[in-house]
XYZ file of N, CA, C and O in Angstrom:
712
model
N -29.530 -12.181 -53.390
C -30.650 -11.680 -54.154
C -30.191 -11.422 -55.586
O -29.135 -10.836 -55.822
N -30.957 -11.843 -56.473
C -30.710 -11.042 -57.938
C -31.944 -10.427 -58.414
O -33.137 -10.574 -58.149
N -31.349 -9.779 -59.107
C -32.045 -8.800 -60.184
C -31.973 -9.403 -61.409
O -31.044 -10.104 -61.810
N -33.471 -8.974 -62.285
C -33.625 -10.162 -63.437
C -34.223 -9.206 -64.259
O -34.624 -8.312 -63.515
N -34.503 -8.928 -65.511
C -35.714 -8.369 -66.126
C -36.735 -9.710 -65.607
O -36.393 -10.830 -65.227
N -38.399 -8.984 -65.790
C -39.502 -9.781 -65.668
C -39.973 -10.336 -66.479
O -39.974 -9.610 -67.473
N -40.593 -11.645 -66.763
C -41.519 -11.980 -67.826
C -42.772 -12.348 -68.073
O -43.624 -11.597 -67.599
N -43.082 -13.111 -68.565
C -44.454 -13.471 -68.239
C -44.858 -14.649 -67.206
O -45.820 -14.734 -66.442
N -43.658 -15.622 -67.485
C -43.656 -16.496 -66.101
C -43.437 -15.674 -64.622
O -43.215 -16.388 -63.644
N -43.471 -14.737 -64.497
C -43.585 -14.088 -63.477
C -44.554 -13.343 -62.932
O -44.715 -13.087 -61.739
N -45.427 -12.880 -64.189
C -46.854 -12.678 -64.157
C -47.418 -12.996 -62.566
O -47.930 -12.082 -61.920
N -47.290 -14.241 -62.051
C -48.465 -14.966 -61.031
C -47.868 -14.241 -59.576
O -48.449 -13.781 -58.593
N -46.234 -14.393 -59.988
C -45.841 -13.909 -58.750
C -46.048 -12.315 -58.496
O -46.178 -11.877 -57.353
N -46.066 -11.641 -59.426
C -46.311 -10.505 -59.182
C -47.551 -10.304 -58.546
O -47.774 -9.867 -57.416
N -48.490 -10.760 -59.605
C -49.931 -10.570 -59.103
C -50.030 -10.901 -57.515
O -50.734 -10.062 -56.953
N -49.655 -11.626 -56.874
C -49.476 -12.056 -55.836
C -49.083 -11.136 -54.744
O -49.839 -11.135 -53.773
N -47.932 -10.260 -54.702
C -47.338 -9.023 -54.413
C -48.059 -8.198 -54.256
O -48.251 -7.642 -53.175
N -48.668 -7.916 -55.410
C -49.340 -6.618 -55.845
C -50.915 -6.819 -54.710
O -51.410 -6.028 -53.908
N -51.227 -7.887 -55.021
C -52.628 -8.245 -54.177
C -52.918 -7.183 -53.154
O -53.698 -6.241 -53.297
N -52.200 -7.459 -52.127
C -52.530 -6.707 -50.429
C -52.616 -5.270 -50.538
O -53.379 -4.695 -49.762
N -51.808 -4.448 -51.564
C -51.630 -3.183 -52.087
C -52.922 -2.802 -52.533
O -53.582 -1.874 -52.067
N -53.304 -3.679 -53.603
C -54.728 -3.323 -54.035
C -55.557 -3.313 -53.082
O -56.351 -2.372 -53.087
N -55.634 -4.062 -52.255
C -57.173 -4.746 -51.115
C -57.368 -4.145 -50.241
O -58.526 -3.963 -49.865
N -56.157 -3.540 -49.505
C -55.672 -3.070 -48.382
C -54.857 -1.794 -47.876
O -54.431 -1.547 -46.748
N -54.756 -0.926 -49.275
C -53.849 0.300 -48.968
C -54.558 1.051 -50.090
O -55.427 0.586 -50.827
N -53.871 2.734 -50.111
C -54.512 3.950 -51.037
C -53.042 3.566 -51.258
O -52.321 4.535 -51.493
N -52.555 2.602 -51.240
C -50.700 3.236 -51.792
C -50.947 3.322 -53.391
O -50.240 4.020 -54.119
N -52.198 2.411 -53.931
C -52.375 2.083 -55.421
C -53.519 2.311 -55.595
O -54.310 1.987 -54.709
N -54.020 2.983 -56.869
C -55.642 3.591 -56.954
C -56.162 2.824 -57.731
O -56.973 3.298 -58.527
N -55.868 1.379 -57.760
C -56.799 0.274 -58.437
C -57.390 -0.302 -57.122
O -56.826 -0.654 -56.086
N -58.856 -0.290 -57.523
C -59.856 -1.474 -56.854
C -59.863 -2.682 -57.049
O -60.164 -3.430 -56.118
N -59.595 -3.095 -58.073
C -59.416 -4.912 -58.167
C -58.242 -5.489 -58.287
O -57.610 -5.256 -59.317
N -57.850 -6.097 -57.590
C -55.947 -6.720 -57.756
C -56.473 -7.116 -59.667
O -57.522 -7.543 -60.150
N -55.207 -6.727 -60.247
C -55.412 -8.021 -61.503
C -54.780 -9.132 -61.095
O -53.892 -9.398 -60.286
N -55.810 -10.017 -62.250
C -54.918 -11.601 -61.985
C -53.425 -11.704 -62.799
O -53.227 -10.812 -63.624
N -52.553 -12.544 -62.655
C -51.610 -13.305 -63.481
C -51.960 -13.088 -64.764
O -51.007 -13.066 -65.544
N -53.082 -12.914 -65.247
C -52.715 -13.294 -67.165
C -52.884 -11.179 -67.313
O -52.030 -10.493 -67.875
N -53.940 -10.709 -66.768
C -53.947 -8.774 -66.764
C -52.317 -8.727 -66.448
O -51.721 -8.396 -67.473
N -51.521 -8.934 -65.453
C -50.511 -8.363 -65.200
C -49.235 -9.133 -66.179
O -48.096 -8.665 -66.199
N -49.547 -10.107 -66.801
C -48.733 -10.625 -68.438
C -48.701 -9.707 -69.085
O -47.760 -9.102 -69.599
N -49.995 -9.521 -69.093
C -50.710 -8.127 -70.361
C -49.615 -7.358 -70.276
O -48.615 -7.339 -70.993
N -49.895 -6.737 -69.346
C -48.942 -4.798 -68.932
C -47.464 -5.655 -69.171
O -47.210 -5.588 -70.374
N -46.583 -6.304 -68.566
C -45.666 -6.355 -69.016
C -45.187 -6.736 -70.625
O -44.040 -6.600 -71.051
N -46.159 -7.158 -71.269
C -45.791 -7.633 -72.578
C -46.198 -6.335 -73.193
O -45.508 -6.015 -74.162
N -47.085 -5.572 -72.884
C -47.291 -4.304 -73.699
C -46.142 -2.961 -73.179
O -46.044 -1.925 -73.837
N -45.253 -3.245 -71.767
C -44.372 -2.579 -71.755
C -43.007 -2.867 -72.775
O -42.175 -2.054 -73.178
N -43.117 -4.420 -73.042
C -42.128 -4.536 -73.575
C -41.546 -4.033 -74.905
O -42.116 -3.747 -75.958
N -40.218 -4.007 -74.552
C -39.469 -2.858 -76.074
C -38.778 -1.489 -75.259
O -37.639 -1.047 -75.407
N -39.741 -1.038 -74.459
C -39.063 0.275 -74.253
C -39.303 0.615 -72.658
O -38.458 1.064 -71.884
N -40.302 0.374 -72.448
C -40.291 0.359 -70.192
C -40.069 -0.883 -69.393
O -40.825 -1.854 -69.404
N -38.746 -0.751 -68.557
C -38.456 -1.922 -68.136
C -39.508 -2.528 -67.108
O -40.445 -1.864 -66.665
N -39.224 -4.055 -66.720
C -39.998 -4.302 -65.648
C -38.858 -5.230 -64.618
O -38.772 -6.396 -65.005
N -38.387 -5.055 -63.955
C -37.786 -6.040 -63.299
C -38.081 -7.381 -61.436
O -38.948 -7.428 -60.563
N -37.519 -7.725 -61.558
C -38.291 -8.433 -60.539
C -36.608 -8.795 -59.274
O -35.452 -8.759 -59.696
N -36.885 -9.014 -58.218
C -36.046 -9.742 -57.313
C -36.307 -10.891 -57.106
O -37.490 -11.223 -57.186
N -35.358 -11.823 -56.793
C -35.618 -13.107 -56.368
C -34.628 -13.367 -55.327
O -33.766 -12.534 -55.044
N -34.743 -14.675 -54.661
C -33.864 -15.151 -53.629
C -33.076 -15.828 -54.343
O -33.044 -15.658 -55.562
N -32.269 -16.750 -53.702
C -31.245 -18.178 -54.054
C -32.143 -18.685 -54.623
O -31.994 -18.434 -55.819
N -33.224 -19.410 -54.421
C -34.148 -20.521 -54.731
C -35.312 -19.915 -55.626
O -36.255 -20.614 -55.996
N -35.178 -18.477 -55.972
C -35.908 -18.115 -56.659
C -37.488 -17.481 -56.391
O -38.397 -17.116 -57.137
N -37.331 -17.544 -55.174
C -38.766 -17.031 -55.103
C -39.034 -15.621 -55.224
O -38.260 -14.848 -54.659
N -39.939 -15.203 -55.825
C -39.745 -13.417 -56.131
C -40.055 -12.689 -54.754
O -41.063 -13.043 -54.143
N -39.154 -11.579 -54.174
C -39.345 -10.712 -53.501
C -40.281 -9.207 -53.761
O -40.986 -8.382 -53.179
N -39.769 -9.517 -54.910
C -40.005 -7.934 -54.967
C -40.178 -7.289 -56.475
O -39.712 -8.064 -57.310
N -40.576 -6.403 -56.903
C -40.881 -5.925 -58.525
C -40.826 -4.141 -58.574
O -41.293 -3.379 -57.728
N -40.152 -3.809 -59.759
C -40.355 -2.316 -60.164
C -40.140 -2.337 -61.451
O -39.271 -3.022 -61.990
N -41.212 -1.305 -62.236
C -41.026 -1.147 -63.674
C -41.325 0.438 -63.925
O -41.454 1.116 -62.906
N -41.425 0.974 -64.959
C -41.140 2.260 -65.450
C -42.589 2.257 -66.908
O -42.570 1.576 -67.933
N -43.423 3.023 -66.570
C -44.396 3.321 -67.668
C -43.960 4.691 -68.369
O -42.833 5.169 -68.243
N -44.865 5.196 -69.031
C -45.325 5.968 -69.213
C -45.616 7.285 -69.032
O -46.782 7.497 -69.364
N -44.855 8.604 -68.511
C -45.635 8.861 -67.562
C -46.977 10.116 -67.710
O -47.497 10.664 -66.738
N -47.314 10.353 -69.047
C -48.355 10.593 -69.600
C -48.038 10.156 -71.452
O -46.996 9.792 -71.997
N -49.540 10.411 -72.066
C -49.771 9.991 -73.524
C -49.488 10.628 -74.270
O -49.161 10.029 -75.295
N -49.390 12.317 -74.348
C -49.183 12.807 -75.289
C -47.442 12.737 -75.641
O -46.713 12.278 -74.762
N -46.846 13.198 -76.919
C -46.052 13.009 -77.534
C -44.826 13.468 -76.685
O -43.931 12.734 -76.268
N -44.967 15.049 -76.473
C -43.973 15.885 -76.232
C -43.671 14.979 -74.137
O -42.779 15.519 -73.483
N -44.246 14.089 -73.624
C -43.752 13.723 -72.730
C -43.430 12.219 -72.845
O -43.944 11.382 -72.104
N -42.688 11.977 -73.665
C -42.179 10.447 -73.705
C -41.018 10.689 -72.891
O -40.743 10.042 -71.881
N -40.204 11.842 -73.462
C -38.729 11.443 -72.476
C -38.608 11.465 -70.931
O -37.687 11.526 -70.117
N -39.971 11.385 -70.900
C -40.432 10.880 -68.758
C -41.119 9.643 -68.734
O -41.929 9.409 -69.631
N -40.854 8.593 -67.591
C -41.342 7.975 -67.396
C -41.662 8.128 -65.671
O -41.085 8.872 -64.879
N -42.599 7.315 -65.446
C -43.514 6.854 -64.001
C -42.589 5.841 -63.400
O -42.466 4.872 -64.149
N -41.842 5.740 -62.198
C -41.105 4.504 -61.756
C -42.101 4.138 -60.652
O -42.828 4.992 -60.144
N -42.119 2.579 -60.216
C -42.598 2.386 -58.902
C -42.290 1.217 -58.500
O -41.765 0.645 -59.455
N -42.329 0.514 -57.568
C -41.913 -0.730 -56.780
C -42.646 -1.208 -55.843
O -43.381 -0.527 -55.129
N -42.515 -2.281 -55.784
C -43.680 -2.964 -54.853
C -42.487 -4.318 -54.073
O -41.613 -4.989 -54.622
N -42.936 -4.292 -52.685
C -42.218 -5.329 -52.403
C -42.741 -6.535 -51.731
O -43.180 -5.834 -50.819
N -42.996 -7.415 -51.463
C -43.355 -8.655 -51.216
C -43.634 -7.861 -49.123
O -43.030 -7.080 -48.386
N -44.654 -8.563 -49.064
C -45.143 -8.309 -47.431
C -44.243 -9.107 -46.909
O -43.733 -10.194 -47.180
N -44.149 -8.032 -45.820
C -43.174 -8.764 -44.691
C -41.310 -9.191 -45.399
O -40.405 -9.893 -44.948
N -41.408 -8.574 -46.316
C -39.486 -8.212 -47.017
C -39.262 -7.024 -47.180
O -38.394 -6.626 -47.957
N -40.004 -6.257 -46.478
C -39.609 -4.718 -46.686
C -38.435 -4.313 -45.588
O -38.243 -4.867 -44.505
N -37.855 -3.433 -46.034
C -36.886 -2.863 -45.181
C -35.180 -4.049 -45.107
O -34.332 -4.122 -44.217
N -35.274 -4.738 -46.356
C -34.142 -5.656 -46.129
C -32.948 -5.232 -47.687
O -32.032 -5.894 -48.176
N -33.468 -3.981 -48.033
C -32.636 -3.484 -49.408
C -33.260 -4.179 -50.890
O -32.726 -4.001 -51.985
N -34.395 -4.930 -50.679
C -34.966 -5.496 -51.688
C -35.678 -4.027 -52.836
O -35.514 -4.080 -54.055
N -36.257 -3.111 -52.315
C -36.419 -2.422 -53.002
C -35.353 -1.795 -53.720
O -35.224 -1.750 -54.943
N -34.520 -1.264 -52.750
C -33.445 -0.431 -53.412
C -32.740 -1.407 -54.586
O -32.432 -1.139 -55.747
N -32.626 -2.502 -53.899
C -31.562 -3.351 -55.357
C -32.325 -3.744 -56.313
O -31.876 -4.549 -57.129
N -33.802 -3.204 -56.432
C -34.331 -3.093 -57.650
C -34.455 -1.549 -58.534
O -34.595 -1.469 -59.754
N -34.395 -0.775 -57.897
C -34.393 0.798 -57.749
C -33.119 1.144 -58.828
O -33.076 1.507 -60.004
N -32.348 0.905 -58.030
C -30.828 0.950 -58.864
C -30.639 0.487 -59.992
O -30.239 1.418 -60.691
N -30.716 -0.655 -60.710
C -30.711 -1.116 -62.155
C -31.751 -0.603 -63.159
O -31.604 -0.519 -64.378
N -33.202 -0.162 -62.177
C -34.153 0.587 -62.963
C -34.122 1.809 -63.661
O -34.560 1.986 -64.798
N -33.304 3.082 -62.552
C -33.262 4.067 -63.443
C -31.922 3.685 -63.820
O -32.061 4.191 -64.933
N -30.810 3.257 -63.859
C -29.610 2.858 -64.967
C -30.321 2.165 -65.792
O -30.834 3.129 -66.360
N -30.756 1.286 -66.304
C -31.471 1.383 -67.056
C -31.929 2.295 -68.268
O -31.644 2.352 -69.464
N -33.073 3.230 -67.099
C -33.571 4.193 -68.029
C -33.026 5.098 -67.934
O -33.790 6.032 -68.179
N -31.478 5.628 -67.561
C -30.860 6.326 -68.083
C -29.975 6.186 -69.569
O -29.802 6.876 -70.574
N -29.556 4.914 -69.074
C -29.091 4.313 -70.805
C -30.201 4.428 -72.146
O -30.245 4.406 -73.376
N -31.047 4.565 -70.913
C -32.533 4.377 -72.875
C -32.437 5.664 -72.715
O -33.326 5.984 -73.504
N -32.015 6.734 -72.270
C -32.141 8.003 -72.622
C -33.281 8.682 -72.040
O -33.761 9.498 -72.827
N -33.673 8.638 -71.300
C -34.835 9.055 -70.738
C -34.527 10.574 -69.926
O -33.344 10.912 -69.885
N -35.046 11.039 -69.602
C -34.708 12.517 -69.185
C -35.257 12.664 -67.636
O -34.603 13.215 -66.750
N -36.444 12.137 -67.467
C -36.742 12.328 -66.310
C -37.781 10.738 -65.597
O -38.461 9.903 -66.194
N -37.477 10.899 -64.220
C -38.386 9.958 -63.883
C -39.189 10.380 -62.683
O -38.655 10.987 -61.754
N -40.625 10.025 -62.694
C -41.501 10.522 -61.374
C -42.083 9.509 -61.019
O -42.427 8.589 -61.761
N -42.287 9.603 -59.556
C -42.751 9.052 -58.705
C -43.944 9.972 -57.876
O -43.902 10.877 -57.042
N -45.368 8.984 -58.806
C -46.322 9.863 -57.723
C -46.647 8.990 -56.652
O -46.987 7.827 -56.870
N -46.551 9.557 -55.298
C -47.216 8.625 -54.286
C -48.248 9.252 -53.273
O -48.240 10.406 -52.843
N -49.214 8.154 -52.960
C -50.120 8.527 -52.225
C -49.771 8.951 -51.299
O -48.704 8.551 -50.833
N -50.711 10.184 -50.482
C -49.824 10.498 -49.085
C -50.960 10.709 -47.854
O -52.088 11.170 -48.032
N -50.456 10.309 -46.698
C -49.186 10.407 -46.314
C -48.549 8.857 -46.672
O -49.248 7.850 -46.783
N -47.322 8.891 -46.800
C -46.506 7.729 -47.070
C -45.182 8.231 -46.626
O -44.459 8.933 -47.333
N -44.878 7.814 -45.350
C -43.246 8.751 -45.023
C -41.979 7.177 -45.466
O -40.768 7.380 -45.550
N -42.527 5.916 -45.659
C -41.486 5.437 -46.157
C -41.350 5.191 -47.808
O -40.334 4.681 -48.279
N -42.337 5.556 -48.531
C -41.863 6.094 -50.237
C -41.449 7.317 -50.110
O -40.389 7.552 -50.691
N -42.043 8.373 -49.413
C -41.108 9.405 -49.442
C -39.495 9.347 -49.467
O -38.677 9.696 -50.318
N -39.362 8.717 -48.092
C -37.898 8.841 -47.459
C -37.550 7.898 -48.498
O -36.934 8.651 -49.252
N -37.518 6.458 -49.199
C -36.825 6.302 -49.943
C -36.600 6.743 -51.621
O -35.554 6.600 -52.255
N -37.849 7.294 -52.111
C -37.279 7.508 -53.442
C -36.856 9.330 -52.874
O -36.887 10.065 -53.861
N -36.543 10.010 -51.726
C -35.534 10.730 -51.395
C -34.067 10.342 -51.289
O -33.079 11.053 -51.473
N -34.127 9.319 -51.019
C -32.763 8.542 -51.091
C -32.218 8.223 -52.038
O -31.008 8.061 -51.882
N -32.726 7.993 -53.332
C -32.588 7.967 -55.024
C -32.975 8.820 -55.342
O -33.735 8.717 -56.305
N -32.648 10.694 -54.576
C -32.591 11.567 -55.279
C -33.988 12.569 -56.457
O -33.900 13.422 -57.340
N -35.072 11.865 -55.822
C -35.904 12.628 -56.043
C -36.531 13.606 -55.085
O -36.695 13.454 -53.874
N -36.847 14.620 -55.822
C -36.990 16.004 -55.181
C -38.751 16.553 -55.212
O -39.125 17.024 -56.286
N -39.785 16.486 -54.054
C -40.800 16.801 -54.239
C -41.101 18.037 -54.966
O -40.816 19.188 -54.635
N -41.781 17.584 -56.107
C -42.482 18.887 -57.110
C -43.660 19.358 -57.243
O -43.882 20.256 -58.056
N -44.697 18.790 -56.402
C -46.104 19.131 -56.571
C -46.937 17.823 -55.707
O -46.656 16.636 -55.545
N -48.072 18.679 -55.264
C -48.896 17.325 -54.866
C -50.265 17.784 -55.510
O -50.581 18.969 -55.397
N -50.965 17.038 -56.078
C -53.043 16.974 -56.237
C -53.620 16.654 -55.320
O -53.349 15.576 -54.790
N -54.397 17.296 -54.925
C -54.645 17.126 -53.562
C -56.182 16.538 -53.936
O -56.805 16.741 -54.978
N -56.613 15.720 -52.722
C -57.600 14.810 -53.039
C -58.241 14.824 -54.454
O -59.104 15.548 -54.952
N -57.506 13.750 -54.941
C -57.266 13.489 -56.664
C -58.135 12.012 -56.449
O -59.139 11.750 -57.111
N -57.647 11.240 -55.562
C -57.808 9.807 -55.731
C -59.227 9.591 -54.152
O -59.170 10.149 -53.056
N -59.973 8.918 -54.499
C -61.403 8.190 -53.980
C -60.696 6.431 -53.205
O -60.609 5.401 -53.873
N -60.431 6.511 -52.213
C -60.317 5.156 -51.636
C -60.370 4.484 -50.451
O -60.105 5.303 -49.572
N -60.603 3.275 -49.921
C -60.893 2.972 -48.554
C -61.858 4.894 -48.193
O -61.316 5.904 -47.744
N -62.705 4.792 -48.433
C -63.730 5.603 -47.832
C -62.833 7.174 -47.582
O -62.850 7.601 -46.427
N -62.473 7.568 -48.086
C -61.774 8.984 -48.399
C -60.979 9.178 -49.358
O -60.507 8.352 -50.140
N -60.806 10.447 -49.289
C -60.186 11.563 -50.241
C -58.199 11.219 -50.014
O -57.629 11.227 -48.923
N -57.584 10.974 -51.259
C -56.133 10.504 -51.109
C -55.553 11.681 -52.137
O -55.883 11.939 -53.294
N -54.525 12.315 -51.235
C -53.793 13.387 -51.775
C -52.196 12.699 -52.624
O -51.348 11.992 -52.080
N -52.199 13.153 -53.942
C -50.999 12.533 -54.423
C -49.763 13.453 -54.798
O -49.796 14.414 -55.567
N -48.781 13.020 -54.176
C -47.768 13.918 -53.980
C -46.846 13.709 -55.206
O -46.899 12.531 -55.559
N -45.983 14.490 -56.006
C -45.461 14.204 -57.189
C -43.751 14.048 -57.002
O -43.297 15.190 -57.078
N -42.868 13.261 -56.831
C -41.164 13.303 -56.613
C -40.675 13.450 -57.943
O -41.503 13.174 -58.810
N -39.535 13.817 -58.338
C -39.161 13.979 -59.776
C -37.962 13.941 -59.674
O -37.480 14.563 -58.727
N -37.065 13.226 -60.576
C -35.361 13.003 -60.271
C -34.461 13.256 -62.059
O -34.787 12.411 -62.894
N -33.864 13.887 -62.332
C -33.859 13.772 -63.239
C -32.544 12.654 -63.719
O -31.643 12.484 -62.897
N -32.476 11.910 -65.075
C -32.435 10.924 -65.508
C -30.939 11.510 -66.685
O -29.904 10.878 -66.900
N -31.210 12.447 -67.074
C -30.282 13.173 -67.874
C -29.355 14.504 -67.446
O -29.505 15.017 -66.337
N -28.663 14.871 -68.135
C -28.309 16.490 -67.937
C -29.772 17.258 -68.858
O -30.586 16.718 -69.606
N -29.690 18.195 -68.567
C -30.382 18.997 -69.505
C -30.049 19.502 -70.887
O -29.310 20.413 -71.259
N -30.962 18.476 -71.668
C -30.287 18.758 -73.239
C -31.225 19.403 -74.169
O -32.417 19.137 -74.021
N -30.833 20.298 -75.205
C -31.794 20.293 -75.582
C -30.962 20.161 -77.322
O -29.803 20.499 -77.562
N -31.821 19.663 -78.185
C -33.277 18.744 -77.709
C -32.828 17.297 -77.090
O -31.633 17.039 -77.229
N -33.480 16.509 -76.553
C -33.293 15.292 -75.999
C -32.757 14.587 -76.761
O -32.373 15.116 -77.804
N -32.537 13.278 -76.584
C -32.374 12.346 -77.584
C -33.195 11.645 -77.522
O -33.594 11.513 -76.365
N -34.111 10.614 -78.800
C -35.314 9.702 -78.452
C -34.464 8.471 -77.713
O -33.323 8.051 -77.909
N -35.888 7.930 -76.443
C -35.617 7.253 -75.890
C -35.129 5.896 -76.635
O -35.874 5.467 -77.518
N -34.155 5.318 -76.400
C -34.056 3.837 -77.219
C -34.941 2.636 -76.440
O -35.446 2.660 -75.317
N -34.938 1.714 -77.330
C -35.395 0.541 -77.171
C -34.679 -0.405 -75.855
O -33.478 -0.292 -75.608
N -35.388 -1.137 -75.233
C -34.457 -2.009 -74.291
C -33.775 -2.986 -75.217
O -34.252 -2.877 -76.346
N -32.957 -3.776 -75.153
C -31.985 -4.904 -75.733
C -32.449 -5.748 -75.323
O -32.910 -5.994 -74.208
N -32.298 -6.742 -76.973
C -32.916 -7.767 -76.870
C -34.739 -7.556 -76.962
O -35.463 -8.531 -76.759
N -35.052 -6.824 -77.136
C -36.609 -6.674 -77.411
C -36.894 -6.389 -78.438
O -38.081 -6.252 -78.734
């Protein structure tokens, strides 16, 4: 397996991934899968400073994807970002997530980032148990926040931190090469 940053030729495969998540689970609080050119979009507007990376096999076919947003707009919370991962149906449970997991927050520990969260829909006992395994620590849940498949979805908040505690931070840097 390797690990790659994502691009836009990858766009289709993602969208692809992402599909069944949208159609078929509260794991994600979008109603319409986007297509290939929407999910170009988000990665070209992440690009510079939130990674996106992707897995592939020998032959290249993508397994699996995780990238790092945002994880709110106002100013004073840039030095957090949102991590999440998605893995290709039916390749779960073969370390495909994790060996995307791992280069993500190294990564965004090198850009300086301070903290990273993971909100997930719940119940979900295998995002729990693994971004417990990368050391995030439940901090809060909203409780029926999210409207989907015909009920109320409670979102639970994990939080890991990315830095020591500095103050003041340092601004996040740019990814390389962007």
């Amino acid at each position: 397996m390797r690990i790659r940053a994502a691009g836009a030729g990858d766009a289709a495969a993602i969208a692809e991934i992402y599909h069944p998540y949208v159609a078929e689970t509260v794991i994600t609080f979008e109603d319409e899968a986007p297509g290939a050119e929407a999910v170009g979009d988000r990665i070209e507007a992440a690009a510079g400073l939130y990674p996106w990376m992707v897995a592939e096999d020998e032959d290249g076919f993508i397994l699996g994807y995780a990238y790092a947003c945002a994880f709110r707009a106002r100013s004073a919370y840039r030095f957090s970002v949102e991590t999440t991962v998605y893995v290709r149906r039916g390749r779960s449970r073969r370390g495909v997530g994790s060996s995307l997991y791992r280069p993500l927050l190294a990564v965004l520990e090198a850009q300086g980032f301070a903290q990273a969260v993971a909100a997930i829909s719940l119940p979900n006992d295998e995002s729990v148990g693994f971004h417990e395994r990368f050391g995030f620590v439940r901090t809060g849940t909203y409780a029926g926040v999210g409207w989907k498949l015909g009920r109320w979805i409670d979102v639970g908040l994990w939080q890991r931190p990315l830095a020591p505690a500095e103050t003041p931070p340092r601004e996040p840097r740019p990814l390389p090469d962007a």
